[in-house]
mmCIF file of C-alpha atoms in Angstrom:
data_model
loop_
_atom_site.group_PDB
_atom_site.id
_atom_site.type_symbol
_atom_site.label_atom_id
_atom_site.label_comp_id
_atom_site.label_asym_id
_atom_site.label_seq_id
_atom_site.Cartn_x
_atom_site.Cartn_y
_atom_site.Cartn_z
ATOM 1 C CA MET W 1 -1.865 -3.766 -21.181
ATOM 2 C CA GLN W 2 -0.811 -0.662 -19.239
ATOM 3 C CA THR W 3 2.725 0.156 -18.147
ATOM 4 C CA SER W 4 4.411 2.651 -15.901
ATOM 5 C CA PRO W 5 5.730 5.628 -17.915
ATOM 6 C CA LEU W 6 9.071 5.068 -16.170
ATOM 7 C CA LEU W 7 9.501 1.500 -17.431
ATOM 8 C CA PRO W 8 11.599 2.385 -20.536
ATOM 9 C CA LEU W 9 13.884 4.615 -18.447
ATOM 10 C CA ALA W 10 14.215 2.065 -15.644
ATOM 11 C CA ALA W 11 15.249 -0.587 -18.212
ATOM 12 C CA PRO W 12 14.689 -3.750 -16.133
ATOM 13 C CA VAL W 13 16.182 -7.034 -17.271
ATOM 14 C CA GLU W 14 12.750 -8.689 -17.038
ATOM 15 C CA THR W 15 9.204 -7.381 -16.710
ATOM 16 C CA ILE W 16 6.128 -8.979 -15.176
ATOM 17 C CA SER W 17 2.428 -8.599 -16.005
ATOM 18 C CA LEU W 18 0.057 -8.096 -13.083
ATOM 19 C CA ALA W 19 -3.691 -7.801 -13.644
ATOM 20 C CA GLY W 20 -3.280 -5.827 -16.843
ATOM 21 C CA TRP W 21 -0.233 -3.808 -15.760
ATOM 22 C CA THR W 22 3.412 -4.311 -16.701
ATOM 23 C CA THR W 23 6.169 -3.477 -14.230
ATOM 24 C CA ALA W 24 9.797 -4.377 -13.517
ATOM 25 C CA ALA W 25 10.373 -7.960 -12.330
ATOM 26 C CA HIS W 26 14.114 -7.550 -11.671
ATOM 27 C CA TYR W 27 17.257 -5.754 -12.808
ATOM 28 C CA GLY W 28 19.573 -8.730 -13.177
ATOM 29 C CA ASP W 29 20.629 -9.572 -9.616
ATOM 30 C CA ILE W 30 17.750 -10.152 -7.204
ATOM 31 C CA PRO W 31 19.946 -10.947 -4.141
ATOM 32 C CA ALA W 32 21.856 -7.692 -4.692
ATOM 33 C CA GLU W 33 18.573 -5.777 -4.964
ATOM 34 C CA ILE W 34 17.424 -7.229 -1.641
ATOM 35 C CA ASP W 35 20.794 -6.530 -0.050
ATOM 36 C CA ALA W 36 20.653 -2.876 -1.128
ATOM 37 C CA VAL W 37 17.405 -2.385 0.819
ATOM 38 C CA HIS W 38 18.843 -4.210 3.840
ATOM 39 C CA ARG W 39 22.132 -2.324 3.928
ATOM 40 C CA HIS W 40 21.847 0.980 2.061
ATOM 41 C CA VAL W 41 18.959 2.156 -0.120
ATOM 42 C CA GLY W 42 16.784 0.683 -2.868
ATOM 43 C CA LEU W 43 14.523 2.357 -5.419
ATOM 44 C CA ILE W 44 11.276 0.927 -6.794
ATOM 45 C CA ASP W 45 8.852 2.385 -9.326
ATOM 46 C CA GLN W 46 5.375 2.336 -7.727
ATOM 47 C CA THR W 47 3.669 4.501 -10.344
ATOM 48 C CA ILE W 48 1.292 1.684 -11.349
ATOM 49 C CA ARG W 49 -0.402 1.989 -7.929
ATOM 50 C CA GLY W 50 -3.692 3.882 -7.549
ATOM 51 C CA ARG W 51 -3.821 7.537 -6.461
ATOM 52 C CA LEU W 52 -7.109 9.351 -5.857
ATOM 53 C CA ALA W 53 -7.655 12.826 -4.411
ATOM 54 C CA VAL W 54 -10.646 13.710 -2.232
ATOM 55 C CA GLY W 55 -11.209 17.466 -2.104
ATOM 56 C CA GLY W 56 -13.783 19.879 -0.771
ATOM 57 C CA PRO W 57 -14.554 21.201 2.716
ATOM 58 C CA ASP W 58 -16.504 18.053 3.724
ATOM 59 C CA ARG W 59 -13.778 15.600 2.677
ATOM 60 C CA GLY W 60 -12.659 14.302 6.094
ATOM 61 C CA ARG W 61 -16.135 13.956 7.570
ATOM 62 C CA TRP W 62 -17.503 12.410 4.371
ATOM 63 C CA LEU W 63 -14.724 9.793 4.031
ATOM 64 C CA ASN W 64 -15.019 9.009 7.740
ATOM 65 C CA LYS W 65 -18.481 7.512 7.125
ATOM 66 C CA ILE W 66 -17.164 5.153 4.434
ATOM 67 C CA VAL W 67 -13.827 3.688 5.553
ATOM 68 C CA SER W 68 -12.788 1.755 8.661
ATOM 69 C CA ASN W 69 -10.425 4.276 10.240
ATOM 70 C CA GLU W 70 -10.704 7.820 11.565
ATOM 71 C CA THR W 71 -10.211 10.415 8.818
ATOM 72 C CA ALA W 72 -12.296 13.365 10.066
ATOM 73 C CA ALA W 73 -9.628 14.394 12.583
ATOM 74 C CA LEU W 74 -6.597 14.060 10.275
ATOM 75 C CA GLN W 75 -4.526 17.226 10.081
ATOM 76 C CA PRO W 76 -2.178 18.135 7.204
ATOM 77 C CA GLY W 77 0.935 15.989 7.552
ATOM 78 C CA GLU W 78 -0.927 13.102 9.173
ATOM 79 C CA GLY W 79 -2.101 9.860 7.614
ATOM 80 C CA CYS W 80 -3.516 6.435 8.365
ATOM 81 C CA ARG W 81 -4.251 3.056 6.907
ATOM 82 C CA ALA W 82 -7.914 2.288 6.248
ATOM 83 C CA LEU W 83 -10.094 -0.373 4.658
ATOM 84 C CA LEU W 84 -13.199 -0.370 2.559
ATOM 85 C CA LEU W 85 -15.351 -3.228 3.837
ATOM 86 C CA SER W 86 -18.414 -5.033 2.551
ATOM 87 C CA THR W 87 -21.573 -5.056 4.667
ATOM 88 C CA LYS W 88 -20.406 -8.483 5.866
ATOM 89 C CA GLY W 89 -17.167 -6.956 7.143
ATOM 90 C CA ARG W 90 -14.900 -8.429 4.488
ATOM 91 C CA ILE W 91 -12.027 -6.505 2.921
ATOM 92 C CA THR W 92 -12.799 -5.019 -0.494
ATOM 93 C CA CYS W 93 -10.019 -2.413 -0.644
ATOM 94 C CA ASP W 94 -6.869 -1.623 1.338
ATOM 95 C CA LEU W 95 -5.835 2.021 1.214
ATOM 96 C CA ARG W 96 -3.703 4.712 2.794
ATOM 97 C CA VAL W 97 -5.074 8.155 3.518
ATOM 98 C CA TYR W 98 -2.657 11.092 3.509
ATOM 99 C CA ALA W 99 -3.868 14.518 4.679
ATOM 100 C CA LEU W 100 -2.593 17.491 2.671
ATOM 101 C CA ALA W 101 -3.439 21.162 3.079
ATOM 102 C CA ASP W 102 -6.282 21.098 0.533
ATOM 103 C CA SER W 103 -7.145 17.430 0.002
ATOM 104 C CA LEU W 104 -6.852 13.827 1.111
ATOM 105 C CA LEU W 105 -4.660 11.654 -1.100
ATOM 106 C CA LEU W 106 -5.807 8.033 -1.172
ATOM 107 C CA GLU W 107 -3.242 5.478 -2.303
ATOM 108 C CA THR W 108 -4.173 1.891 -3.088
ATOM 109 C CA ALA W 109 -3.214 -1.218 -5.059
ATOM 110 C CA PHE W 110 -3.114 -0.885 -8.842
ATOM 111 C CA ASP W 111 -5.914 -3.417 -9.308
ATOM 112 C CA THR W 112 -8.370 -1.782 -6.892
ATOM 113 C CA ALA W 113 -8.059 1.865 -7.986
ATOM 114 C CA ASP W 114 -10.839 1.766 -10.610
ATOM 115 C CA GLY W 115 -13.248 0.040 -8.245
ATOM 116 C CA LEU W 116 -12.438 2.434 -5.404
ATOM 117 C CA LEU W 117 -13.022 5.452 -7.643
ATOM 118 C CA GLU W 118 -16.438 4.115 -8.703
ATOM 119 C CA VAL W 119 -17.486 3.234 -5.152
ATOM 120 C CA LEU W 120 -16.449 6.574 -3.676
ATOM 121 C CA ARG W 121 -18.184 8.584 -6.380
ATOM 122 C CA GLY W 122 -21.321 6.567 -5.644
ATOM 123 C CA TYR W 123 -21.220 7.802 -2.036
ATOM 124 C CA VAL W 124 -21.236 11.485 -3.049
ATOM 125 C CA LEU W 125 -24.773 12.728 -2.379
ATOM 126 C CA PHE W 126 -26.530 15.977 -3.178
ATOM 127 C CA GLY W 127 -25.252 18.602 -0.773
ATOM 128 C CA ASP W 128 -21.889 16.895 -0.109
ATOM 129 C CA GLN W 129 -19.095 19.389 -0.738
ATOM 130 C CA VAL W 130 -16.727 16.696 -1.951
ATOM 131 C CA THR W 131 -14.854 15.883 -5.151
ATOM 132 C CA VAL W 132 -13.156 12.583 -6.004
ATOM 133 C CA THR W 133 -10.434 12.773 -8.671
ATOM 134 C CA ASP W 134 -8.244 10.132 -10.296
ATOM 135 C CA ARG W 135 -4.627 11.367 -10.124
ATOM 136 C CA ARG W 136 -2.853 8.375 -11.653
ATOM 137 C CA GLN W 137 -2.111 10.287 -14.849
ATOM 138 C CA GLU W 138 -0.829 13.318 -12.932
ATOM 139 C CA LEU W 139 1.451 11.896 -10.230
ATOM 140 C CA CYS W 140 4.353 9.475 -10.200
ATOM 141 C CA GLN W 141 5.152 7.375 -7.118
ATOM 142 C CA LEU W 142 8.681 6.209 -6.284
ATOM 143 C CA GLY W 143 9.514 3.972 -3.324
ATOM 144 C CA VAL W 144 12.793 4.707 -1.508
ATOM 145 C CA HIS W 145 13.684 2.088 1.104
ATOM 146 C CA GLY W 146 16.600 1.258 3.356
ATOM 147 C CA PRO W 147 18.807 2.725 6.118
ATOM 148 C CA ALA W 148 20.012 5.577 3.880
ATOM 149 C CA ALA W 149 16.587 6.414 2.417
ATOM 150 C CA ALA W 150 15.800 9.446 4.602
ATOM 151 C CA ALA W 151 19.194 11.047 4.006
ATOM 152 C CA LEU W 152 18.914 10.551 0.239
ATOM 153 C CA LEU W 153 15.435 12.091 0.144
ATOM 154 C CA ARG W 154 16.602 15.047 2.213
ATOM 155 C CA ARG W 155 19.450 15.755 -0.218
ATOM 156 C CA LEU W 156 17.243 15.387 -3.287
ATOM 157 C CA THR W 157 14.037 17.091 -2.128
ATOM 158 C CA GLY W 158 15.000 19.237 0.847
ATOM 159 C CA LEU W 159 12.358 17.459 2.941
ATOM 160 C CA GLU W 160 13.225 16.160 6.419
ATOM 161 C CA VAL W 161 11.448 12.819 6.671
ATOM 162 C CA SER W 162 13.432 10.783 9.216
ATOM 163 C CA SER W 163 11.167 11.850 12.102
ATOM 164 C CA LEU W 164 7.900 10.984 10.337
ATOM 165 C CA SER W 165 5.756 8.314 11.969
ATOM 166 C CA ARG W 166 4.278 5.616 9.755
ATOM 167 C CA TYR W 167 1.830 7.185 7.247
ATOM 168 C CA GLY W 168 3.078 10.652 8.193
ATOM 169 C CA VAL W 169 3.589 13.128 5.350
ATOM 170 C CA ALA W 170 6.074 15.878 4.500
ATOM 171 C CA ALA W 171 5.286 18.192 1.579
ATOM 172 C CA LYS W 172 7.042 21.027 -0.195
ATOM 173 C CA ASP W 173 6.005 22.762 -3.413
ATOM 174 C CA SER W 174 4.896 19.961 -5.760
ATOM 175 C CA LEU W 175 6.659 17.145 -3.868
ATOM 176 C CA MET W 176 5.261 14.919 -1.132
ATOM 177 C CA VAL W 177 6.935 12.129 0.855
ATOM 178 C CA ALA W 178 4.967 9.624 2.964
ATOM 179 C CA ARG W 179 6.498 7.116 5.348
ATOM 180 C CA THR W 180 5.277 3.603 4.499
ATOM 181 C CA ASP W 181 7.816 1.104 5.918
ATOM 182 C CA ASP W 182 6.524 -1.365 3.315
ATOM 183 C CA PHE W 183 9.683 -3.461 3.357
ATOM 184 C CA GLY W 184 10.764 -2.941 6.948
ATOM 185 C CA PRO W 185 11.780 0.221 8.822
ATOM 186 C CA ALA W 186 12.870 3.351 6.977
ATOM 187 C CA GLY W 187 10.731 3.199 3.864
ATOM 188 C CA TYR W 188 9.150 6.111 2.005
ATOM 189 C CA ASP W 189 7.072 6.872 -1.083
ATOM 190 C CA LEU W 190 7.816 10.029 -3.053
ATOM 191 C CA PHE W 191 4.898 11.564 -4.974
ATOM 192 C CA ALA W 192 5.571 14.191 -7.648
ATOM 193 C CA PRO W 193 4.107 15.552 -10.898
ATOM 194 C CA LEU W 194 4.465 12.956 -13.626
ATOM 195 C CA GLU W 195 6.536 15.338 -15.749
ATOM 196 C CA ARG W 196 9.238 15.236 -13.048
ATOM 197 C CA ALA W 197 9.339 11.430 -12.882
ATOM 198 C CA ALA W 198 12.403 10.948 -15.105
ATOM 199 C CA GLU W 199 14.389 13.685 -13.343
ATOM 200 C CA LEU W 200 13.636 12.266 -9.881
ATOM 201 C CA TRP W 201 14.294 8.653 -10.943
ATOM 202 C CA GLU W 202 17.724 9.594 -12.276
ATOM 203 C CA GLY W 203 18.514 11.657 -9.184
ATOM 204 C CA LEU W 204 17.606 8.792 -6.860
ATOM 205 C CA ARG W 205 19.257 6.153 -9.022
ATOM 206 C CA ALA W 206 22.594 7.920 -8.660
ATOM 207 C CA GLU W 207 22.736 6.576 -5.082
ATOM 208 C CA ALA W 208 19.990 3.927 -4.846
ATOM 209 C CA ARG W 209 19.856 0.503 -6.472
ATOM 210 C CA PRO W 210 16.630 -0.175 -8.397
ATOM 211 C CA PHE W 211 14.712 -3.266 -7.335
ATOM 212 C CA GLY W 212 11.730 -4.970 -8.911
ATOM 213 C CA TRP W 213 8.671 -7.023 -8.041
ATOM 214 C CA ARG W 214 10.533 -10.234 -7.206
ATOM 215 C CA ALA W 215 12.834 -8.583 -4.663
ATOM 216 C CA ALA W 216 9.864 -6.618 -3.297
ATOM 217 C CA GLU W 217 7.973 -9.862 -2.617
ATOM 218 C CA VAL W 218 10.884 -11.242 -0.591
ATOM 219 C CA LEU W 219 11.274 -7.983 1.326
ATOM 220 C CA ARG W 220 7.595 -7.615 2.181
ATOM 221 C CA LEU W 221 7.381 -11.214 3.416
ATOM 222 C CA GLU W 222 10.444 -10.651 5.588
ATOM 223 C CA ALA W 223 8.688 -7.583 7.005
ATOM 224 C CA GLY W 224 5.358 -9.397 7.423
ATOM 225 C CA ARG W 225 3.385 -7.032 5.167
ATOM 226 C CA PRO W 226 0.201 -8.448 3.607
ATOM 227 C CA ARG W 227 -0.536 -7.606 -0.044
ATOM 228 C CA TRP W 228 -3.822 -7.051 -1.822
ATOM 229 C CA GLY W 229 -4.665 -10.055 -4.007
ATOM 230 C CA ALA W 230 -2.670 -12.449 -1.821
ATOM 231 C CA GLU W 231 -3.300 -12.078 1.920
ATOM 232 C CA LEU W 232 -5.893 -9.342 1.469
ATOM 233 C CA THR W 233 -8.982 -10.385 -0.484
ATOM 234 C CA PRO W 234 -12.770 -10.376 0.058
ATOM 235 C CA ASP W 235 -12.308 -13.838 1.627
ATOM 236 C CA TYR W 236 -10.836 -12.301 4.777
ATOM 237 C CA LEU W 237 -11.921 -10.138 7.687
ATOM 238 C CA PRO W 238 -9.638 -7.323 8.954
ATOM 239 C CA LEU W 239 -8.816 -9.019 12.258
ATOM 240 C CA GLU W 240 -7.952 -12.260 10.460
ATOM 241 C CA ALA W 241 -5.423 -10.274 8.419
ATOM 242 C CA GLU W 242 -4.133 -8.636 11.639
ATOM 243 C CA LEU W 243 -5.031 -5.154 10.396
ATOM 244 C CA SER W 244 -6.049 -3.591 13.697
ATOM 245 C CA GLU W 245 -4.046 -0.486 12.718
ATOM 246 C CA ALA W 246 -6.636 0.158 9.993
ATOM 247 C CA LEU W 247 -9.601 0.074 12.394
ATOM 248 C CA SER W 248 -11.083 2.712 14.676
ATOM 249 C CA HIS W 249 -13.311 1.359 17.440
ATOM 250 C CA THR W 250 -14.433 4.787 18.646
ATOM 251 C CA LYS W 251 -15.659 6.610 15.545
ATOM 252 C CA GLY W 252 -19.165 6.399 14.110
ATOM 253 C CA CYS W 253 -20.676 3.766 11.865
ATOM 254 C CA TYR W 254 -19.296 2.686 8.486
ATOM 255 C CA PRO W 255 -20.106 -0.282 6.208
ATOM 256 C CA GLY W 256 -19.040 -3.523 7.925
ATOM 257 C CA GLN W 257 -18.560 -1.875 11.338
ATOM 258 C CA GLU W 258 -21.067 -4.136 13.122
ATOM 259 C CA VAL W 259 -19.186 -7.265 12.063
ATOM 260 C CA VAL W 260 -15.857 -5.797 13.221
ATOM 261 C CA ALA W 261 -17.326 -4.797 16.594
ATOM 262 C CA ARG W 262 -19.010 -8.185 17.091
ATOM 263 C CA MET W 263 -15.779 -10.076 16.400
ATOM 264 C CA ARG W 264 -13.840 -7.785 18.725
ATOM 265 C CA ASP W 265 -16.350 -7.941 21.606
ATOM 266 C CA ARG W 266 -17.940 -11.379 21.420
ATOM 267 C CA GLY W 267 -15.983 -13.516 19.025
ATOM 268 C CA HIS W 268 -12.504 -14.287 17.817
ATOM 269 C CA ALA W 269 -10.644 -14.750 14.536
ATOM 270 C CA ASN W 270 -10.786 -18.350 13.341
ATOM 271 C CA ARG W 271 -7.610 -17.888 11.309
ATOM 272 C CA LEU W 272 -4.645 -15.540 11.501
ATOM 273 C CA LEU W 273 -1.905 -14.350 9.177
ATOM 274 C CA ARG W 274 1.457 -15.924 9.995
ATOM 275 C CA ARG W 275 4.905 -16.216 8.456
ATOM 276 C CA LEU W 276 6.542 -19.641 8.143
ATOM 277 C CA ALA W 277 10.172 -20.536 7.540
ATOM 278 C CA VAL W 278 10.418 -23.683 5.394
ATOM 279 C CA ASP W 279 13.310 -26.118 5.694
ATOM 280 C CA GLY W 280 14.785 -27.525 2.517
ATOM 281 C CA THR W 281 14.958 -26.278 -1.069
ATOM 282 C CA VAL W 282 11.448 -27.162 -2.289
ATOM 283 C CA LEU W 283 8.954 -24.412 -1.512
ATOM 284 C CA PRO W 284 5.205 -24.986 -1.263
ATOM 285 C CA GLN W 285 3.107 -23.422 -3.984
ATOM 286 C CA ARG W 286 0.708 -20.586 -3.381
ATOM 287 C CA GLY W 287 -2.684 -22.093 -2.525
ATOM 288 C CA ALA W 288 -1.148 -25.207 -0.931
ATOM 289 C CA THR W 289 -2.978 -26.589 2.098
ATOM 290 C CA LEU W 290 -1.127 -26.889 5.412
ATOM 291 C CA THR W 291 -1.679 -29.853 7.697
ATOM 292 C CA VAL W 292 -0.187 -31.062 10.962
ATOM 293 C CA ALA W 293 1.845 -34.260 10.683
ATOM 294 C CA GLY W 294 -0.351 -37.291 11.305
ATOM 295 C CA SER W 295 -3.656 -35.505 10.615
ATOM 296 C CA PRO W 296 -5.399 -34.914 7.270
ATOM 297 C CA LYS W 297 -7.326 -31.916 8.663
ATOM 298 C CA PRO W 298 -6.308 -28.624 6.963
ATOM 299 C CA VAL W 299 -4.966 -26.030 9.382
ATOM 300 C CA GLY W 300 -3.917 -23.324 6.953
ATOM 301 C CA LEU W 301 -3.455 -22.069 3.424
ATOM 302 C CA VAL W 302 -0.317 -20.700 1.751
ATOM 303 C CA THR W 303 -0.963 -17.208 0.341
ATOM 304 C CA SER W 304 2.537 -16.055 -0.715
ATOM 305 C CA VAL W 305 5.897 -17.750 -1.191
ATOM 306 C CA ALA W 306 9.366 -16.307 -1.770
#
């Protein structure tokens, strides 16, 4: 079992185990944690997520041939969402690509980082001036979310982030902030050397309320954000998961591109990701089948509940 190095400092009331990782479940008052993100600013430890660096002069062009979005043209300070697809066009990894001065930082779910590292290294051929490095043991990742998030980050880091577009990056010295909007507007991830994790956590915690996995699930469902392992799995195609932002229809070929183009030009998605509000106090379980009253025919599947 692996844990975030910040877990003892964060001192959550309850922890949760997720695919071999332990992280904070909550800090004692889940409604208050949610309210902090709605009204002021919340702080979440995201250090269990995957962080890989792609370096070398060929990095943008090389990655562009592998993932679903345009990376060759990214300039320092820019970023995008991208997918790694199977040859049948199904989602095998959801990632964010952040362009820095000397590398591309790839950020992904904690349970896909090892697989992504192996796959990418397998694409490095003789003559490619590319390196792929695992940076999970070097960088911490702290999520800062809510209306006051940008102002807090400016005071703590000196970085002006309020004008960043989604997936845009601001960097200074050893610090980097990326806009994610994971739980609604005004959300950021702060990346820093792991040895600074405790200092930054304490500095942020002075004004931000920590929140854990359970509050994060409510917040992401409110915001309509799909999560790897729930709405994003190899069972789904990108357009079924409504991930058009992660697709480029003008760049060259990549694995799964023919399926994406065929669905866009000649087909349609047979199922779509939707949020439902449920009346009453009994919630459906994840995996429950949805039907229309009076018909036994399934019309949907519940992927997440909060």
